[in-house]
Coordinates of C-alpha atoms in Angstrom, one line a residue:
X1 CA -13.1 -59.9 28.9
X2 CA -11.1 -56.7 28.7
X3 CA -9.9 -57.5 25.5
X4 CA -13.3 -58.4 24.0
X5 CA -14.8 -55.5 25.9
X6 CA -12.2 -53.3 24.3
X7 CA -13.0 -54.7 21.1
X8 CA -16.6 -54.1 21.4
X9 CA -15.9 -50.6 22.4
X10 CA -13.7 -50.1 19.3
X11 CA -16.4 -51.6 17.2
X12 CA -19.1 -49.4 18.6
X13 CA -16.9 -46.3 18.1
X14 CA -16.3 -47.3 14.6
X15 CA -19.9 -48.0 14.1
X16 CA -20.8 -44.5 15.3
X17 CA -18.2 -42.9 13.2
X18 CA -19.4 -44.6 10.1
X19 CA -23.0 -43.5 10.9
X20 CA -21.7 -39.9 11.3
X21 CA -19.7 -40.1 8.0
X22 CA -22.9 -41.5 6.3
X23 CA -25.0 -38.7 7.6
X24 CA -22.4 -36.1 6.6
X25 CA -22.2 -37.7 3.1
X26 CA -26.1 -37.8 2.8
X27 CA -26.4 -34.1 3.8
X28 CA -23.7 -33.3 1.3
X29 CA -25.6 -35.2 -1.3
X30 CA -28.8 -33.7 -0.3
X31 CA -27.2 -30.2 -0.5
X32 CA -26.0 -31.0 -4.0
X33 CA -29.3 -32.4 -5.1
X34 CA -30.9 -29.2 -3.9
X35 CA -28.4 -27.0 -5.5
X36 CA -28.9 -28.9 -8.7
X37 CA -32.7 -28.3 -8.7
X38 CA -32.2 -24.6 -7.7
X39 CA -29.8 -24.3 -10.6
X40 CA -32.3 -25.9 -13.0
X41 CA -35.0 -23.7 -11.9
X42 CA -32.7 -20.5 -12.2
X43 CA -31.7 -21.8 -15.6
X44 CA -35.4 -22.3 -16.7
X45 CA -36.3 -18.8 -15.5
X46 CA -33.4 -17.4 -17.3
X47 CA -34.2 -19.2 -20.5
X48 CA -37.8 -18.0 -20.1
X49 CA -36.7 -14.5 -19.5
X50 CA -34.5 -14.5 -22.6
X51 CA -37.4 -16.0 -24.7
X52 CA -39.7 -13.2 -23.5
X53 CA -37.1 -10.5 -24.2
X54 CA -36.6 -12.0 -27.7
X55 CA -40.3 -12.0 -28.3
X56 CA -40.5 -8.4 -27.1
X57 CA -37.6 -7.5 -29.4
X58 CA -39.4 -9.1 -32.3
X59 CA -42.6 -7.4 -31.7
X60 CA -40.8 -4.1 -31.3
X61 CA -39.2 -4.7 -34.7
X62 CA -42.5 -5.8 -36.2
X63 CA -44.3 -2.7 -35.0
X64 CA -41.3 -0.4 -36.1
X65 CA -41.1 -1.8 -39.6
X66 CA -44.9 -2.0 -40.2
X67 CA -45.6 1.5 -39.0
X68 CA -42.3 2.7 -40.5
X69 CA -43.1 1.6 -44.0
X70 CA -46.7 3.0 -43.8
X71 CA -45.3 6.5 -42.7
X72 CA -42.6 6.6 -45.2
X73 CA -45.1 5.6 -48.0
X74 CA -47.3 8.5 -46.8
X75 CA -44.3 11.0 -46.6
X76 CA -43.1 10.0 -50.1
X77 CA -46.4 9.8 -51.8
X78 CA -48.2 12.7 -50.3
X79 CA -45.7 15.0 -48.7
X80 CA -42.5 14.6 -50.7
X81 CA -43.9 14.9 -54.2
X82 CA -43.0 11.3 -55.4
X83 CA -46.5 10.5 -56.7
X84 CA -45.7 7.1 -58.3
X85 CA -47.3 4.4 -56.1
X86 CA -46.8 1.6 -58.7
X87 CA -43.1 2.4 -59.0
X88 CA -42.8 2.5 -55.3
X89 CA -44.5 -0.9 -54.9
X90 CA -42.0 -2.2 -57.4
X91 CA -39.2 -0.9 -55.4
X92 CA -40.7 -2.7 -52.4
X93 CA -40.9 -6.0 -54.4
X94 CA -37.4 -5.7 -55.8
X95 CA -36.0 -5.4 -52.2
X96 CA -38.2 -8.4 -51.1
X97 CA -36.9 -10.5 -54.1
X98 CA -33.2 -9.7 -53.3
X99 CA -33.3 -9.9 -49.6
X100 CA -35.5 -13.0 -49.5
X101 CA -33.0 -14.8 -51.6
X102 CA -30.1 -13.7 -49.3
X103 CA -32.1 -14.6 -46.1
X104 CA -33.1 -18.1 -47.3
X105 CA -30.2 -19.2 -49.4
X106 CA -27.3 -17.7 -47.5
X107 CA -28.5 -17.1 -44.0
X108 CA -30.9 -20.1 -44.0
X109 CA -33.5 -18.4 -41.9
X110 CA -35.9 -21.1 -43.1
X111 CA -35.3 -24.0 -45.3
X112 CA -35.7 -23.3 -49.0
X113 CA -38.7 -24.8 -50.5
X114 CA -38.7 -25.7 -54.3
X115 CA -41.4 -25.1 -56.8
X116 CA -42.4 -28.6 -57.8
X117 CA -44.7 -28.1 -60.8
X118 CA -46.0 -25.8 -63.4
X119 CA -49.4 -25.8 -61.9
X120 CA -47.8 -24.7 -58.4
X121 CA -46.0 -21.9 -60.3
X122 CA -49.1 -20.6 -61.9
X123 CA -50.8 -20.6 -58.5
X124 CA -48.0 -18.5 -57.1
X125 CA -48.1 -16.1 -60.0
X126 CA -51.9 -15.7 -59.5
X127 CA -51.3 -14.8 -55.8
X128 CA -48.5 -12.4 -56.9
X129 CA -50.8 -10.5 -59.1
X130 CA -53.6 -10.1 -56.4
X131 CA -50.8 -9.2 -53.9
X132 CA -49.7 -6.5 -56.3
X133 CA -53.1 -5.2 -56.7
X134 CA -53.5 -5.0 -52.8
X135 CA -50.2 -3.1 -52.2
X136 CA -50.7 -0.8 -55.2
X137 CA -54.1 0.0 -54.0
X138 CA -53.0 0.7 -50.5
X139 CA -50.2 3.0 -51.8
X140 CA -52.5 5.0 -54.0
X141 CA -54.9 5.6 -51.2
X142 CA -52.2 7.1 -49.1
X143 CA -51.9 9.8 -51.6
X144 CA -55.4 10.9 -50.7
X145 CA -56.2 9.7 -47.2
X146 CA -54.7 10.3 -43.8
X147 CA -52.9 7.3 -42.2
X148 CA -55.4 7.1 -39.5
X149 CA -58.4 6.8 -41.8
X150 CA -56.5 4.4 -44.1
X151 CA -55.8 2.0 -41.0
X152 CA -59.5 2.2 -40.1
X153 CA -60.5 1.0 -43.6
X154 CA -57.7 -1.6 -43.5
X155 CA -59.1 -3.0 -40.2
X156 CA -62.2 -4.4 -42.1
X157 CA -60.0 -7.1 -43.7
X158 CA -61.7 -9.9 -41.6
X159 CA -65.1 -8.9 -43.1
X160 CA -63.9 -9.3 -46.6
X161 CA -62.1 -12.5 -45.6
X162 CA -65.3 -14.0 -44.2
X163 CA -67.2 -13.1 -47.3
X164 CA -64.7 -14.5 -49.8
X165 CA -64.3 -17.7 -47.7
X166 CA -68.0 -18.4 -47.8
X167 CA -68.1 -17.6 -51.6
X168 CA -65.2 -19.9 -52.3
X169 CA -65.9 -22.8 -50.0
X170 CA -69.6 -22.4 -48.8
X171 CA -68.4 -23.1 -45.5
X172 CA -70.5 -21.1 -42.7
X173 CA -69.2 -19.8 -39.5
X174 CA -71.3 -19.6 -36.4
X175 CA -74.0 -16.7 -36.6
X176 CA -72.5 -15.0 -33.6
X177 CA -69.1 -14.8 -35.5
X178 CA -70.9 -13.0 -38.5
X179 CA -72.6 -10.9 -35.9
X180 CA -69.2 -9.7 -34.6
X181 CA -68.5 -8.4 -38.2
X182 CA -71.4 -5.8 -38.0
X183 CA -69.4 -3.3 -35.7
X184 CA -66.3 -3.9 -37.9
X185 CA -68.3 -2.4 -41.0
X186 CA -70.3 0.0 -38.9
X187 CA -67.2 1.5 -37.4
X188 CA -65.7 2.4 -40.8
X189 CA -69.1 4.0 -41.7
X190 CA -69.0 6.1 -38.7
X191 CA -65.4 6.9 -39.2
X192 CA -66.1 8.0 -42.9
X193 CA -68.7 10.4 -41.8
X194 CA -66.4 12.0 -39.2
X195 CA -63.4 12.1 -41.5
X196 CA -62.5 15.9 -42.4
X197 CA -60.1 14.8 -45.3
X198 CA -62.5 12.1 -46.8
X199 CA -61.6 11.5 -50.4
X200 CA -63.8 9.2 -52.5
X201 CA -61.3 7.8 -54.9
X202 CA -58.8 7.3 -52.1
X203 CA -61.5 5.6 -50.1
X204 CA -62.5 3.3 -52.9
X205 CA -58.9 2.4 -53.6
X206 CA -58.3 1.8 -49.9
X207 CA -61.4 -0.6 -49.8
X208 CA -60.2 -2.4 -53.0
X209 CA -56.8 -2.9 -51.5
X210 CA -58.3 -4.3 -48.3
X211 CA -60.6 -6.6 -50.3
X212 CA -57.7 -7.8 -52.5
X213 CA -55.6 -8.5 -49.3
X214 CA -58.4 -10.6 -47.8
X215 CA -58.9 -12.4 -51.3
X216 CA -55.2 -13.1 -51.4
X217 CA -55.3 -15.0 -48.0
X218 CA -58.3 -16.9 -48.9
X219 CA -56.9 -17.7 -52.5
X220 CA -53.6 -18.8 -50.7
X221 CA -55.5 -21.2 -48.5
X222 CA -57.3 -22.8 -51.6
X223 CA -54.5 -22.8 -54.1
X224 CA -51.7 -24.0 -51.9
X225 CA -53.8 -26.3 -49.6
X226 CA -52.2 -29.7 -50.5
X227 CA -49.1 -30.9 -48.4
X228 CA -47.0 -31.0 -51.5
X229 CA -47.7 -27.3 -52.4
X230 CA -47.7 -25.6 -49.0
X231 CA -45.1 -22.8 -48.7
X232 CA -44.3 -20.9 -45.7
X233 CA -44.7 -17.2 -46.0
X234 CA -40.9 -16.4 -46.5
X235 CA -40.7 -18.8 -49.3
X236 CA -43.8 -17.6 -50.9
X237 CA -42.6 -14.1 -50.7
X238 CA -39.3 -15.4 -52.5
X239 CA -41.1 -16.6 -55.4
X240 CA -43.9 -14.0 -55.5
X241 CA -41.6 -10.9 -55.4
X242 CA -39.7 -11.4 -58.9
X243 CA -43.1 -12.1 -60.5
X244 CA -44.4 -8.9 -59.0
X245 CA -41.5 -7.0 -60.4
X246 CA -42.1 -8.3 -63.9
X247 CA -45.8 -7.3 -63.6
X248 CA -45.2 -3.9 -62.0
X249 CA -42.3 -2.6 -64.3
X250 CA -44.3 -2.4 -67.5
X251 CA -47.3 -1.1 -65.5
X252 CA -45.1 1.7 -64.0
X253 CA -43.6 2.6 -67.4
X254 CA -47.1 2.7 -69.0
X255 CA -49.2 4.3 -66.3
X256 CA -46.4 6.5 -64.7
X257 CA -44.4 7.6 -67.9
X258 CA -42.8 10.4 -66.1
X259 CA -41.5 8.3 -63.2
X260 CA -37.8 8.2 -64.4
X261 CA -37.5 12.0 -65.1
X262 CA -39.3 13.1 -61.9
X263 CA -37.3 10.7 -59.8
X264 CA -34.0 11.8 -61.2
X265 CA -35.0 15.6 -60.7
X266 CA -36.0 14.8 -57.1
X267 CA -32.7 13.0 -56.5
X268 CA -30.8 16.1 -57.9
X269 CA -32.8 18.5 -55.6
X270 CA -32.9 16.1 -52.6
X271 CA -29.7 14.2 -52.0
X272 CA -31.6 11.9 -49.5
X273 CA -34.0 10.8 -52.3
X274 CA -32.2 7.5 -52.9
X275 CA -31.7 6.8 -49.2
X276 CA -35.3 7.3 -48.5
X277 CA -36.4 4.9 -51.2
X278 CA -33.8 2.3 -50.2
X279 CA -34.9 2.7 -46.6
X280 CA -38.5 2.5 -47.5
X281 CA -37.9 -0.7 -49.5
X282 CA -35.7 -2.4 -47.0
X283 CA -38.3 -1.5 -44.3
X284 CA -41.1 -3.2 -46.4
X285 CA -39.1 -6.5 -46.4
X286 CA -38.4 -6.1 -42.7
X287 CA -42.2 -6.0 -42.2
X288 CA -42.7 -9.3 -44.0
X289 CA -39.7 -10.9 -42.2
X290 CA -40.8 -9.8 -38.7
X291 CA -44.3 -10.7 -39.2
X292 CA -43.2 -14.2 -40.1
X293 CA -40.9 -14.5 -37.0
X294 CA -43.6 -13.1 -34.7
X295 CA -46.0 -15.7 -36.1
X296 CA -43.5 -18.4 -35.6
X297 CA -42.7 -17.6 -31.9
X298 CA -46.3 -16.6 -30.6
X299 CA -49.8 -17.9 -30.9
X300 CA -52.4 -17.0 -33.6
X301 CA -54.5 -15.2 -30.9
X302 CA -51.5 -13.2 -29.6
X303 CA -50.8 -12.1 -33.1
X304 CA -54.2 -11.0 -33.7
X305 CA -54.3 -8.9 -30.5
X306 CA -50.8 -7.4 -31.4
X307 CA -52.1 -6.7 -34.8
X308 CA -55.2 -4.8 -33.6
X309 CA -52.9 -2.8 -31.2
X310 CA -50.4 -2.1 -34.0
X311 CA -53.1 -0.3 -36.1
X312 CA -54.0 1.8 -33.1
X313 CA -50.2 2.7 -32.5
X314 CA -49.9 3.7 -36.1
X315 CA -52.9 5.9 -35.9
X316 CA -51.5 7.8 -32.9
X317 CA -48.0 8.1 -34.3
X318 CA -49.3 9.3 -37.8
X319 CA -51.4 12.1 -36.1
X320 CA -48.4 13.2 -34.0
X321 CA -46.3 13.3 -37.0
X322 CA -48.5 14.6 -39.8
X323 CA -50.8 16.7 -37.7
X324 CA -53.9 15.5 -39.7
X325 CA -57.1 16.7 -38.1
X326 CA -59.1 14.0 -36.4
X327 CA -62.6 14.3 -35.0
X328 CA -64.1 12.7 -32.1
X329 CA -66.6 10.8 -34.4
X330 CA -63.8 9.6 -36.5
X331 CA -61.9 8.0 -33.6
X332 CA -65.0 6.7 -32.1
X333 CA -65.7 4.9 -35.5
X334 CA -62.1 3.4 -35.7
X335 CA -62.5 2.3 -32.0
X336 CA -65.7 0.5 -32.9
X337 CA -64.0 -1.2 -35.8
X338 CA -61.1 -2.5 -33.7
X339 CA -63.4 -3.7 -31.0
X340 CA -65.4 -5.6 -33.6
X341 CA -62.3 -7.2 -35.1
X342 CA -61.2 -8.2 -31.6
X343 CA -64.8 -9.8 -31.1
X344 CA -64.6 -11.4 -34.3
X345 CA -61.3 -13.2 -33.5
X346 CA -62.7 -14.3 -30.2
X347 CA -65.9 -15.8 -31.6
X348 CA -63.9 -17.6 -34.2
X349 CA -61.7 -19.2 -31.6
X350 CA -64.5 -20.2 -29.4
X351 CA -66.9 -21.6 -32.2
X352 CA -64.5 -23.1 -34.6

């Protein structure tokens, strides 16, 4: 009995020890499992924070490059005495051609897309000519208009886009969407009446540039709509830029015959001339690159909101730098236009 009993006692003790060990092991496993979940959560939060910081960094670069190129254009064309908007645009396109090639072929920011047919090349060439017209027109307008008013007129791009899209495809939007365009146009009319430095020729050039920019976006959607011909914006810039240079070079030599002499004279008097031109041209490419990257990493709605805010920031900075007079009526008109653009984007999103 005693032996049996002692066996039983030993067995019971062993059983309790086993249970205690299992409990300890289970607790350890639970702790490890809990620690793993917490680690994953922390890792996800860290990745989310990094992504948010990266997007903020991209948006900052986008704002800086876009506003920077506008302000540098204004300084060179209006304040510095470099009155050659066609040649300046050619410098921009030359930088875009070289830097696009380096970014795509060497750094492989995006995969290179090849031109597959003569028809596709002709379509790209057409887009390039229209794009040249929009950039040249915008640069010419900066010679005569304040940046604040230039941005107000440029904000009417959705109006021209809606008009050209309807003319090209006969596709109608909801009436409320077209109604949202009324304040877009009305705001510019109000701003024009309150602009102390209003210049008719500069205004017409800015309006033409805005219309050309809208026409280019509509034309791009039509010409490069098939799956085999679609190009992302960076590859499109790669092929458009050299064509633009070939178009702008003879135009600059014919329409701006003194550009070489004046540029060399300015370079002798101001040693920073070449640095300004180079910085301006590189910034123009950076504006295109960061626009593409922000588009890639955010939504279309976010991009639209950021774009509207960017125009407002550009207006404030230009007023602080150039000290151009601004009236209450002019600012009210610009505000109405921006609100109209925001309403237009929202109605398009809801009623598409």
